[in-house]
Coordinates of C-alpha atoms in Angstrom, one line a residue:
X23 CA 51.7 3.2 -43.0
X24 CA 50.7 5.2 -40.0
X25 CA 52.1 2.6 -37.6
X26 CA 55.4 2.6 -39.3
X27 CA 55.6 6.4 -39.3
X28 CA 54.8 6.4 -35.6
X29 CA 57.7 4.0 -34.9
X30 CA 60.1 6.1 -37.0
X31 CA 59.0 9.2 -35.1
X32 CA 59.8 7.5 -31.8
X33 CA 63.2 6.5 -33.0
X34 CA 63.9 10.1 -34.0
X35 CA 62.6 11.6 -30.8
X36 CA 64.7 9.2 -28.6
X37 CA 67.8 9.2 -30.8
X38 CA 69.7 10.7 -27.9
X39 CA 68.9 8.0 -25.4
X40 CA 71.7 7.5 -22.9
X41 CA 72.6 4.0 -24.0
X42 CA 76.2 4.5 -22.9
X43 CA 75.0 4.2 -19.3
X44 CA 75.1 0.6 -18.0
X45 CA 71.6 1.0 -16.4
X46 CA 69.9 2.9 -19.2
X47 CA 66.5 1.6 -20.2
X48 CA 64.1 2.5 -23.0
X49 CA 61.6 5.1 -21.7
X50 CA 58.2 3.5 -20.9
X51 CA 56.5 5.2 -23.8
X52 CA 58.9 3.7 -26.3
X53 CA 58.3 0.2 -24.9
X54 CA 54.6 0.8 -24.9
X55 CA 54.6 1.8 -28.5
X56 CA 56.7 -1.1 -29.6
X57 CA 54.6 -3.7 -27.9
X58 CA 51.2 -2.0 -27.8
X59 CA 51.0 -0.6 -31.3
X60 CA 49.1 -3.2 -33.4
X61 CA 50.6 -1.9 -36.6
X62 CA 54.2 -2.1 -35.4
X63 CA 54.9 -5.7 -36.2
X64 CA 53.0 -5.7 -39.5
X65 CA 54.8 -2.5 -40.6
X66 CA 58.4 -3.4 -40.2
X67 CA 59.5 -6.2 -37.9
X68 CA 57.4 -9.4 -38.1
X69 CA 59.6 -12.4 -38.9
X70 CA 57.7 -15.6 -39.3
X71 CA 59.0 -18.8 -37.6
X72 CA 61.0 -21.0 -40.0
X73 CA 61.0 -24.7 -40.1
X74 CA 63.7 -26.5 -38.0
X75 CA 65.6 -29.1 -40.0
X76 CA 66.4 -32.4 -38.2
X77 CA 70.1 -31.7 -38.2
X78 CA 69.6 -28.4 -36.4
X79 CA 67.7 -30.2 -33.7
X80 CA 70.6 -32.6 -33.3
X81 CA 73.1 -29.7 -33.0
X82 CA 70.7 -27.9 -30.6
X83 CA 70.4 -31.0 -28.4
X84 CA 74.2 -31.2 -28.2
X85 CA 74.4 -27.5 -27.4
X86 CA 71.6 -27.6 -24.8
X87 CA 73.5 -30.1 -22.6
X88 CA 76.1 -27.4 -22.2
X89 CA 73.7 -25.0 -20.6
X90 CA 74.2 -24.8 -16.8
X91 CA 71.3 -24.5 -14.5
X92 CA 71.6 -21.3 -12.6
X93 CA 73.7 -19.8 -15.4
X94 CA 73.3 -17.3 -18.3
X95 CA 72.0 -17.9 -21.8
X96 CA 72.2 -16.1 -25.1
X97 CA 70.8 -17.4 -28.4
X98 CA 70.3 -15.9 -31.8
X99 CA 67.3 -15.7 -34.2
X100 CA 66.5 -18.5 -36.7
X101 CA 66.0 -22.2 -36.8
X102 CA 69.0 -23.0 -34.6
X103 CA 67.8 -20.6 -31.9
X104 CA 64.3 -22.1 -32.0
X105 CA 65.8 -25.6 -31.8
X106 CA 68.0 -24.7 -28.7
X107 CA 64.9 -23.2 -27.0
X108 CA 62.9 -26.3 -27.8
X109 CA 65.7 -28.6 -26.5
X110 CA 65.8 -26.7 -23.2
X111 CA 62.0 -27.0 -22.9
X112 CA 62.2 -30.7 -23.4
X113 CA 64.9 -30.9 -20.8
X114 CA 62.6 -29.1 -18.4
X115 CA 59.2 -30.5 -19.4
X116 CA 60.0 -34.2 -20.3
X117 CA 63.4 -34.9 -18.9
X118 CA 63.2 -38.7 -19.5
X119 CA 62.5 -38.1 -23.2
X120 CA 65.3 -35.5 -23.3
X121 CA 67.8 -38.1 -21.9
X122 CA 66.7 -40.6 -24.6
X123 CA 67.2 -38.0 -27.3
X124 CA 70.8 -37.3 -26.0
X125 CA 71.5 -41.1 -26.0
X126 CA 70.1 -41.5 -29.5
X127 CA 72.5 -38.9 -31.0
X128 CA 75.4 -40.1 -28.9
X129 CA 75.8 -37.0 -26.8
X130 CA 78.5 -37.8 -24.3
X131 CA 80.3 -34.5 -23.5
X132 CA 82.3 -34.6 -20.3
X133 CA 80.5 -31.5 -18.9
X134 CA 77.0 -32.5 -20.0
X135 CA 74.1 -31.1 -18.1
X136 CA 70.8 -32.9 -18.4
X137 CA 68.8 -32.1 -15.2
X138 CA 65.8 -29.8 -15.3
X139 CA 66.3 -26.1 -14.6
X140 CA 65.5 -25.7 -10.9
X141 CA 67.4 -22.4 -10.3
X142 CA 66.6 -21.2 -13.8
X143 CA 68.5 -19.1 -16.3
X144 CA 69.2 -15.4 -16.7
X145 CA 69.4 -14.0 -20.3
X146 CA 71.7 -11.3 -21.5
X147 CA 71.3 -11.0 -25.3
X148 CA 71.5 -8.5 -28.1
X149 CA 68.4 -9.9 -29.7
X150 CA 65.4 -10.9 -27.6
X151 CA 63.8 -13.6 -29.7
X152 CA 60.5 -15.6 -29.5
X153 CA 62.2 -18.7 -28.2
X154 CA 63.4 -16.8 -25.2
X155 CA 59.8 -15.7 -24.4
X156 CA 58.8 -19.3 -24.5
X157 CA 61.6 -20.2 -22.1
X158 CA 60.2 -17.5 -19.8
X159 CA 56.7 -19.0 -20.0
X160 CA 58.1 -22.4 -19.2
X161 CA 59.7 -21.2 -16.0
X162 CA 63.2 -21.8 -17.4
X163 CA 64.3 -18.2 -17.7
X164 CA 63.6 -16.9 -14.1
X165 CA 67.0 -16.2 -12.4
X166 CA 66.9 -12.5 -11.5
X167 CA 69.9 -10.3 -11.3
X168 CA 70.4 -7.0 -9.5
X169 CA 72.4 -3.9 -10.5
X170 CA 74.0 -3.8 -7.1
X171 CA 77.3 -5.7 -6.7
X172 CA 76.9 -6.5 -3.0
X173 CA 73.4 -7.7 -3.4
X174 CA 74.3 -9.8 -6.5
X175 CA 77.3 -11.4 -4.9
X176 CA 75.2 -12.3 -1.9
X177 CA 72.6 -13.8 -4.2
X178 CA 75.2 -15.8 -6.1
X179 CA 76.7 -17.1 -2.8
X180 CA 73.3 -18.3 -1.6
X181 CA 73.5 -16.0 1.4
X182 CA 70.1 -14.5 0.4
X183 CA 67.2 -15.3 -1.9
X184 CA 64.8 -13.2 -3.9
X185 CA 62.5 -13.0 -0.9
X186 CA 62.8 -10.3 1.7
X187 CA 62.9 -12.2 5.0
X188 CA 64.7 -12.5 8.3
X189 CA 67.6 -14.3 6.6
X190 CA 68.1 -11.4 4.2
X191 CA 67.9 -8.9 7.1
X192 CA 70.4 -10.9 9.1
X193 CA 72.9 -10.8 6.1
X194 CA 72.3 -7.1 5.5
X195 CA 72.8 -6.1 9.1
X196 CA 75.8 -8.4 9.7
X197 CA 77.6 -7.2 6.5
X198 CA 76.7 -3.5 7.0
X199 CA 74.7 -3.4 3.8
X200 CA 72.0 -2.0 6.1
X201 CA 74.0 0.5 8.2
X202 CA 73.3 0.9 11.9
X203 CA 72.0 4.4 11.4
X204 CA 70.0 5.2 8.2
X205 CA 70.6 8.4 6.3
X206 CA 68.7 9.7 3.2
X207 CA 71.0 7.9 0.8
X208 CA 71.1 4.5 2.5
X209 CA 67.3 4.7 3.1
X210 CA 66.7 5.4 -0.6
X211 CA 68.9 2.5 -1.7
X212 CA 67.2 0.0 0.6
X213 CA 63.8 1.2 -0.5
X214 CA 64.8 0.9 -4.2
X215 CA 65.5 -2.8 -3.7
X216 CA 62.4 -3.3 -1.6
X217 CA 64.3 -4.1 1.6
X218 CA 62.6 -1.2 3.4
X219 CA 59.1 -0.1 2.8
X220 CA 58.7 3.1 0.7
X221 CA 56.5 4.7 3.4
X222 CA 59.4 4.7 5.9
X223 CA 60.8 8.2 6.5
X224 CA 63.5 9.9 8.6
X225 CA 62.1 11.9 11.5
X226 CA 65.1 13.6 13.2
X227 CA 66.8 10.9 15.2
X228 CA 63.9 8.5 14.7
X229 CA 62.4 6.5 11.9
X230 CA 58.7 6.8 11.1
X231 CA 57.5 3.3 10.5
X232 CA 53.7 2.9 9.8
X233 CA 53.0 6.0 11.8
X234 CA 55.1 5.0 14.8
X235 CA 58.4 6.4 15.8
X236 CA 61.4 4.0 16.4
X237 CA 65.0 4.8 17.2
X238 CA 67.1 5.2 14.1
X239 CA 69.4 2.4 15.3
X240 CA 69.0 -0.9 13.5
X241 CA 70.8 -2.7 16.4
X242 CA 67.7 -2.0 18.3
X243 CA 65.8 -5.3 17.7
X244 CA 62.4 -3.6 17.8
X245 CA 63.4 -1.2 15.1
X246 CA 64.7 -4.0 12.8
X247 CA 61.6 -6.0 13.5
X248 CA 59.3 -3.1 12.7
X249 CA 61.1 -2.5 9.4
X250 CA 61.0 -6.2 8.4
X251 CA 57.3 -6.5 9.3
X252 CA 56.4 -4.0 6.6
X253 CA 58.1 -5.9 3.8
X254 CA 58.4 -9.5 5.0
X255 CA 57.5 -12.1 2.4
X256 CA 57.8 -9.7 -0.5
X257 CA 60.4 -10.0 -3.2
X258 CA 63.4 -7.9 -3.9
X259 CA 62.5 -5.1 -6.4
X260 CA 64.0 -4.3 -9.8
X261 CA 65.4 -7.8 -10.3
X262 CA 65.7 -8.7 -14.0
X263 CA 65.7 -12.1 -15.6
X264 CA 66.4 -10.7 -19.1
X265 CA 68.4 -7.8 -20.5
X266 CA 68.1 -7.3 -24.3
X267 CA 69.0 -4.8 -26.9
X268 CA 66.0 -5.2 -29.2
X269 CA 63.4 -7.9 -30.1
X270 CA 62.4 -9.5 -33.3
X271 CA 60.0 -12.3 -34.1
X272 CA 56.6 -13.4 -35.4
X273 CA 53.3 -11.6 -34.8
X274 CA 52.5 -14.1 -31.9
X275 CA 55.7 -12.9 -30.2
X276 CA 54.5 -9.3 -30.2
X277 CA 51.0 -10.4 -29.0
X278 CA 52.6 -12.1 -26.0
X279 CA 54.7 -9.0 -25.3
X280 CA 51.5 -6.9 -25.3
X281 CA 49.9 -9.3 -22.9
X282 CA 52.6 -9.0 -20.2
X283 CA 51.5 -7.6 -16.9
X284 CA 53.4 -4.9 -15.1
X285 CA 55.4 -7.4 -13.0
X286 CA 56.5 -9.4 -16.0
X287 CA 57.5 -6.2 -17.9
X288 CA 59.5 -5.2 -14.8
X289 CA 61.6 -8.3 -15.1
X290 CA 62.6 -7.6 -18.7
X291 CA 65.0 -4.7 -19.3
X292 CA 65.4 -3.4 -22.8
X293 CA 68.7 -1.5 -22.9
X294 CA 71.6 -0.9 -25.2
X295 CA 74.0 -3.3 -26.8
X296 CA 76.9 -1.6 -25.0
X297 CA 75.5 -3.4 -22.0
X298 CA 74.3 -6.7 -23.4
X299 CA 77.3 -7.4 -25.6
X300 CA 80.2 -6.2 -23.5
X301 CA 81.7 -6.0 -20.0
X302 CA 83.5 -2.7 -20.2
X303 CA 80.9 -0.5 -18.6
X304 CA 80.9 -2.5 -15.3
X305 CA 83.1 -5.6 -15.4
X306 CA 82.6 -6.7 -11.7
X307 CA 78.8 -6.4 -11.8
X308 CA 78.3 -8.0 -15.2
X309 CA 80.7 -10.8 -14.3
X310 CA 78.7 -11.5 -11.1
X311 CA 75.4 -11.4 -13.1
X312 CA 76.5 -13.5 -16.1
X313 CA 77.8 -16.5 -14.2
X314 CA 78.2 -19.8 -16.2
X315 CA 77.3 -18.0 -19.4
X316 CA 76.7 -20.0 -22.6
X317 CA 76.6 -17.8 -25.7
X318 CA 75.1 -19.9 -28.5
X319 CA 75.4 -18.7 -32.1
X320 CA 75.9 -20.0 -35.6
X321 CA 78.7 -20.0 -38.1
X322 CA 79.0 -21.0 -41.7
X323 CA 82.4 -22.7 -41.8
X324 CA 85.2 -23.6 -39.4
X325 CA 88.8 -24.4 -40.4
X326 CA 90.9 -27.1 -38.9
X327 CA 92.7 -24.4 -36.9
X328 CA 89.4 -23.5 -35.2
X329 CA 88.8 -20.2 -37.0
X330 CA 85.1 -19.6 -37.9
X331 CA 83.6 -17.7 -40.9
X332 CA 80.1 -16.4 -40.1
X333 CA 79.6 -13.2 -42.1
X334 CA 81.3 -13.4 -45.5
X335 CA 82.8 -15.8 -48.1
X336 CA 86.5 -16.0 -48.9
X337 CA 85.8 -14.2 -52.3
X338 CA 84.6 -11.1 -50.4
X339 CA 80.9 -11.8 -50.7
X340 CA 79.3 -10.4 -47.6
X341 CA 76.5 -12.6 -46.3
X342 CA 75.5 -10.7 -43.2
X343 CA 76.8 -8.4 -40.6
X344 CA 79.0 -9.7 -37.8
X345 CA 76.4 -8.4 -35.3
X346 CA 77.3 -9.3 -31.7
X347 CA 78.9 -12.6 -32.5
X348 CA 82.5 -11.5 -32.0
X349 CA 81.5 -9.6 -28.8
X350 CA 79.9 -12.7 -27.3
X351 CA 82.9 -15.0 -28.3
X352 CA 85.4 -12.6 -26.8
X353 CA 83.2 -12.1 -23.7
X354 CA 83.2 -15.9 -23.2
X355 CA 86.9 -15.8 -22.8
X356 CA 86.8 -12.9 -20.4
X357 CA 84.0 -14.1 -18.1
X358 CA 84.9 -16.7 -15.5
X359 CA 83.1 -20.0 -16.3
X360 CA 81.7 -18.7 -19.6
X361 CA 81.8 -20.6 -23.0
X362 CA 81.1 -19.6 -26.6
X363 CA 79.2 -22.3 -28.5
X364 CA 79.2 -21.9 -32.3
X365 CA 76.9 -24.3 -34.1
X366 CA 77.8 -25.1 -37.7
X367 CA 76.0 -27.5 -40.1
X368 CA 78.5 -30.1 -41.1
X369 CA 77.8 -29.8 -44.8
X370 CA 76.1 -27.5 -47.4
X371 CA 74.7 -28.3 -50.8
X372 CA 73.4 -31.5 -52.3
X373 CA 74.5 -34.1 -54.7
X374 CA 77.6 -33.2 -56.7
X375 CA 77.6 -29.7 -55.1
X376 CA 77.8 -31.2 -51.6
X377 CA 80.7 -29.8 -49.6
X378 CA 81.9 -29.9 -46.0
X379 CA 81.6 -26.8 -43.7
X380 CA 84.6 -28.1 -41.8
X381 CA 87.4 -27.2 -44.1
X382 CA 91.2 -27.4 -44.2
X383 CA 91.5 -23.6 -44.6
X384 CA 89.5 -20.6 -45.6
X385 CA 90.2 -17.2 -46.9
X386 CA 88.0 -15.3 -44.4
X387 CA 87.5 -15.4 -40.7
X388 CA 85.0 -13.8 -38.4
X389 CA 86.3 -15.5 -35.3
X390 CA 90.1 -16.0 -35.3
X391 CA 91.7 -19.2 -34.2
X392 CA 93.0 -17.7 -30.9
X393 CA 89.4 -17.3 -29.8
X394 CA 88.4 -20.8 -30.6
X395 CA 86.1 -22.4 -28.0
X396 CA 83.3 -24.9 -28.6
X397 CA 82.1 -25.9 -32.0
X398 CA 79.0 -28.0 -32.4
X399 CA 77.7 -29.8 -35.4
X400 CA 74.8 -32.2 -35.7
X401 CA 77.3 -35.0 -34.9
X402 CA 78.6 -33.7 -31.6
X403 CA 80.6 -31.2 -29.6
X404 CA 84.2 -30.2 -30.3
X405 CA 85.7 -28.5 -27.3
X406 CA 88.7 -26.6 -28.7
X407 CA 89.6 -24.2 -25.9
X408 CA 93.2 -24.6 -24.7
X409 CA 93.9 -27.5 -27.0
X410 CA 96.9 -28.1 -29.3
X411 CA 96.5 -27.7 -33.0
X412 CA 96.6 -31.5 -33.4
X413 CA 93.9 -32.0 -30.8
X414 CA 91.7 -29.3 -32.4
X415 CA 91.9 -31.1 -35.7
X416 CA 91.1 -34.5 -34.2
X417 CA 88.1 -33.1 -32.4
X418 CA 86.8 -31.2 -35.4
X419 CA 87.1 -34.1 -37.8
X420 CA 85.3 -36.3 -35.2
X421 CA 82.2 -34.1 -35.7
X422 CA 82.5 -33.7 -39.5
X423 CA 80.4 -35.6 -42.0
X424 CA 82.0 -38.9 -42.6
X425 CA 82.1 -38.4 -46.3
X426 CA 84.8 -35.7 -45.8
X427 CA 86.7 -37.0 -42.8
X428 CA 89.5 -38.8 -44.6
X429 CA 90.4 -35.9 -46.9
X430 CA 90.6 -33.6 -43.9
X431 CA 92.8 -36.0 -42.0
X432 CA 95.0 -36.5 -45.1
X433 CA 95.5 -32.7 -45.4
X434 CA 96.5 -32.5 -41.7
X435 CA 98.9 -35.3 -42.1
X436 CA 100.5 -33.9 -45.2
X437 CA 101.0 -30.5 -43.5
X438 CA 102.6 -32.0 -40.4
X439 CA 99.7 -31.2 -38.1
X440 CA 98.8 -34.8 -37.3
X441 CA 100.9 -37.9 -36.8
X442 CA 101.0 -40.1 -39.8
X443 CA 99.5 -43.1 -38.1
X444 CA 96.5 -41.3 -36.5
X445 CA 93.2 -43.1 -37.0
X446 CA 89.8 -41.6 -36.3
X447 CA 88.0 -43.5 -33.4
X448 CA 85.4 -45.9 -34.7
X449 CA 82.6 -44.1 -32.8
X450 CA 83.1 -41.1 -35.1
X451 CA 83.0 -42.9 -38.4
X452 CA 79.3 -43.1 -38.9
X453 CA 78.5 -39.4 -39.1
X454 CA 75.9 -39.6 -41.8
X455 CA 72.5 -37.9 -42.4
X456 CA 70.8 -41.4 -42.7
X457 CA 72.2 -42.5 -39.3
X458 CA 70.9 -39.3 -37.8
X459 CA 67.5 -39.6 -39.4
X460 CA 67.2 -43.2 -38.3
X461 CA 68.2 -42.3 -34.7
X462 CA 65.7 -39.4 -34.4
X463 CA 62.8 -40.9 -36.4
X464 CA 61.0 -42.3 -33.3
X465 CA 61.1 -38.9 -31.6
X466 CA 59.8 -37.2 -34.7
X467 CA 56.9 -39.6 -34.7
X468 CA 56.2 -38.8 -31.0
X469 CA 56.0 -35.1 -31.9
X470 CA 59.0 -34.1 -29.8
X471 CA 60.8 -32.5 -32.7
X472 CA 58.2 -30.7 -34.7
X473 CA 59.0 -28.7 -37.8
X474 CA 57.6 -25.6 -36.2
X475 CA 58.2 -25.9 -32.4
X476 CA 56.6 -22.5 -31.7
X477 CA 53.9 -22.6 -34.3
X478 CA 53.7 -21.0 -37.7
X479 CA 51.5 -18.5 -39.6
X480 CA 51.5 -20.9 -42.5
X481 CA 48.3 -22.7 -43.4
X482 CA 48.1 -26.5 -43.1
X483 CA 48.4 -26.7 -46.9
X484 CA 51.5 -24.5 -46.9
X485 CA 53.1 -26.5 -44.1
X486 CA 52.5 -29.7 -46.1
X487 CA 53.9 -28.1 -49.3
X488 CA 57.0 -26.9 -47.5
X489 CA 57.6 -30.4 -46.1
X490 CA 57.2 -32.0 -49.5
X491 CA 59.5 -29.5 -51.2
X492 CA 62.2 -30.2 -48.5
X493 CA 62.0 -33.9 -49.2
X494 CA 62.3 -33.3 -52.9
X495 CA 65.3 -31.2 -52.4
X496 CA 66.9 -33.8 -50.2
X497 CA 66.7 -36.3 -53.1
X498 CA 69.4 -34.5 -54.9
X499 CA 71.8 -36.0 -52.4
X500 CA 70.6 -39.5 -53.1
X501 CA 71.0 -40.3 -56.9
X502 CA 69.5 -43.8 -56.7
X503 CA 66.5 -42.5 -54.7
X504 CA 66.1 -39.6 -57.2
X505 CA 65.9 -42.0 -60.2
X506 CA 63.4 -44.2 -58.4
X507 CA 61.2 -41.2 -57.4
X508 CA 61.3 -39.7 -60.9
X509 CA 60.3 -43.0 -62.5
X510 CA 57.4 -43.3 -60.1
X511 CA 56.4 -39.7 -60.6
X512 CA 56.3 -40.0 -64.4
X513 CA 54.1 -43.0 -64.1
X514 CA 51.6 -41.8 -61.6
X515 CA 48.2 -40.3 -62.4
X516 CA 46.9 -37.6 -60.1
X517 CA 43.4 -36.3 -59.6
X518 CA 43.6 -33.0 -61.4
X519 CA 40.8 -31.4 -59.5
X520 CA 42.3 -32.2 -56.1
X521 CA 45.8 -31.2 -57.3
X522 CA 44.8 -27.8 -58.6
X523 CA 44.8 -25.8 -55.2
X524 CA 48.1 -27.3 -54.2
X525 CA 49.8 -26.3 -57.5
X526 CA 48.2 -22.9 -57.6
X527 CA 49.6 -22.1 -54.2
X528 CA 53.2 -22.3 -55.5
X529 CA 52.4 -21.3 -59.1
X530 CA 53.2 -24.7 -60.6
X531 CA 49.8 -25.4 -62.2
X532 CA 51.4 -24.6 -65.7
X533 CA 55.1 -25.6 -65.6
X534 CA 57.1 -23.7 -68.2
X535 CA 60.4 -25.7 -68.2
X536 CA 61.3 -29.4 -67.9
X537 CA 62.7 -28.8 -64.4
X538 CA 59.4 -27.2 -63.3
X539 CA 57.5 -30.1 -64.8
X540 CA 59.6 -32.6 -62.9
X541 CA 59.3 -30.7 -59.6
X542 CA 55.5 -30.6 -60.2
X543 CA 55.3 -34.4 -60.7
X544 CA 57.6 -35.2 -57.7
X545 CA 55.5 -32.9 -55.5
X546 CA 52.3 -34.5 -56.5
X547 CA 53.8 -38.0 -55.9
X548 CA 55.0 -37.0 -52.4
X549 CA 51.6 -35.5 -51.5
X550 CA 49.9 -38.7 -52.7
X551 CA 52.3 -40.9 -50.8
X552 CA 51.5 -38.9 -47.6
X553 CA 47.7 -39.4 -48.2
X554 CA 47.1 -35.6 -48.9
X555 CA 46.1 -35.9 -52.5
X556 CA 43.6 -38.2 -54.2
X557 CA 44.9 -40.7 -56.7
X558 CA 42.9 -41.1 -59.9

């Protein structure tokens, strides 16, 4: 439509943007079209929020305790990213409940962080997702960085804050950041950061400050005092709490972007992935900005050596692009204090097709074993960096589903990777979906772990149908429960009139196969059990 054509035209016009420069930003007109054009999200890029499974919440809770206050965060799109954002919001908003959640899932990582975010986080990410916007709104993402190494290092050291005050002036004068005599270049730099008022000008050997002439000598106290008086109490300019390559999310995300005021837009810098995903353009500056970084992403499978497959299967089937994952993992090894956190669901499939995502070996790797770092499943944190192969295996098996732990250990023993008498600690022997569900059930009832933490465009009926279908799918992993449910479903008698709109919504009003009929009956039974459908 017209909106889509307009966006394509913008992309063509600005195809030569200088993204190679570390400080390159999208021109204002591009940003305005992206966030102000009401047809943009409908045309191409609206991605509705998905439901967050309970096990993704568990993995996110484990991952969220690794996020350091005052540090740097990157998360990806999807259920896991939403879950991490929600976990961080709980940590900030209801810290007592957050602590109880960590205790319920047995989170006991040695470097666990559970206090609220007082200093706040800075975000450097390829994809700016809706969960990050919610973190901004909660006051969690608020740590500003500056594209000036001296200024950034002073900020990191606590020598200065974001406010322009006498303390900042004292530091700037003592270190020579504000030279004794200002020239055009130094004056422009100080004005850029808001340390000197933009109206100050050079007037020969003097400075024109608010219409008065003062000696161009900052050791003269009256000159320094006059400069400070013009800006005191203001904030440093051009500080950013988020650098992103592009954004993607639901319609509500775009609506919130459109509603940002000028100051809020100023704090968000949309730039190129050459900046967000790497360090090569300015290693000293980016290292200073991205302190205590936690890059949280997802993988499909992890081998007992610590290699992770995220983009393709071992038969060559490509599932997705690698994206920035490899960059963020490698960057975590280059940055002082940084860690890569790859979240992996412990299993996939149901019933007879159930298989472990922690595997002995795999024929494809996105992240090689030499870049192994932290792997998180719903059952805990496996810190692999710097560990021996034997210790890596022990830690990965400890966070695997208990139905697969023994065969993984047996493989490692048979291949000389583990001592023959090694036994898994008792604390890791109850990694089951049922244990997890039982542990988190009270928190689900309290509304702390909603299916859609950031809302949904689905109607109430669609949300209810989705929940019922997920429950039906889960029955395939419980044969006894499935038989019982099928028996009840075949005996029940629904009210046809009240059932019709539910069935019409998913085109099951006239099932054509035995499987469709069975799903129909199980669905109606689940809706009845939840009090959403009349019983005849």
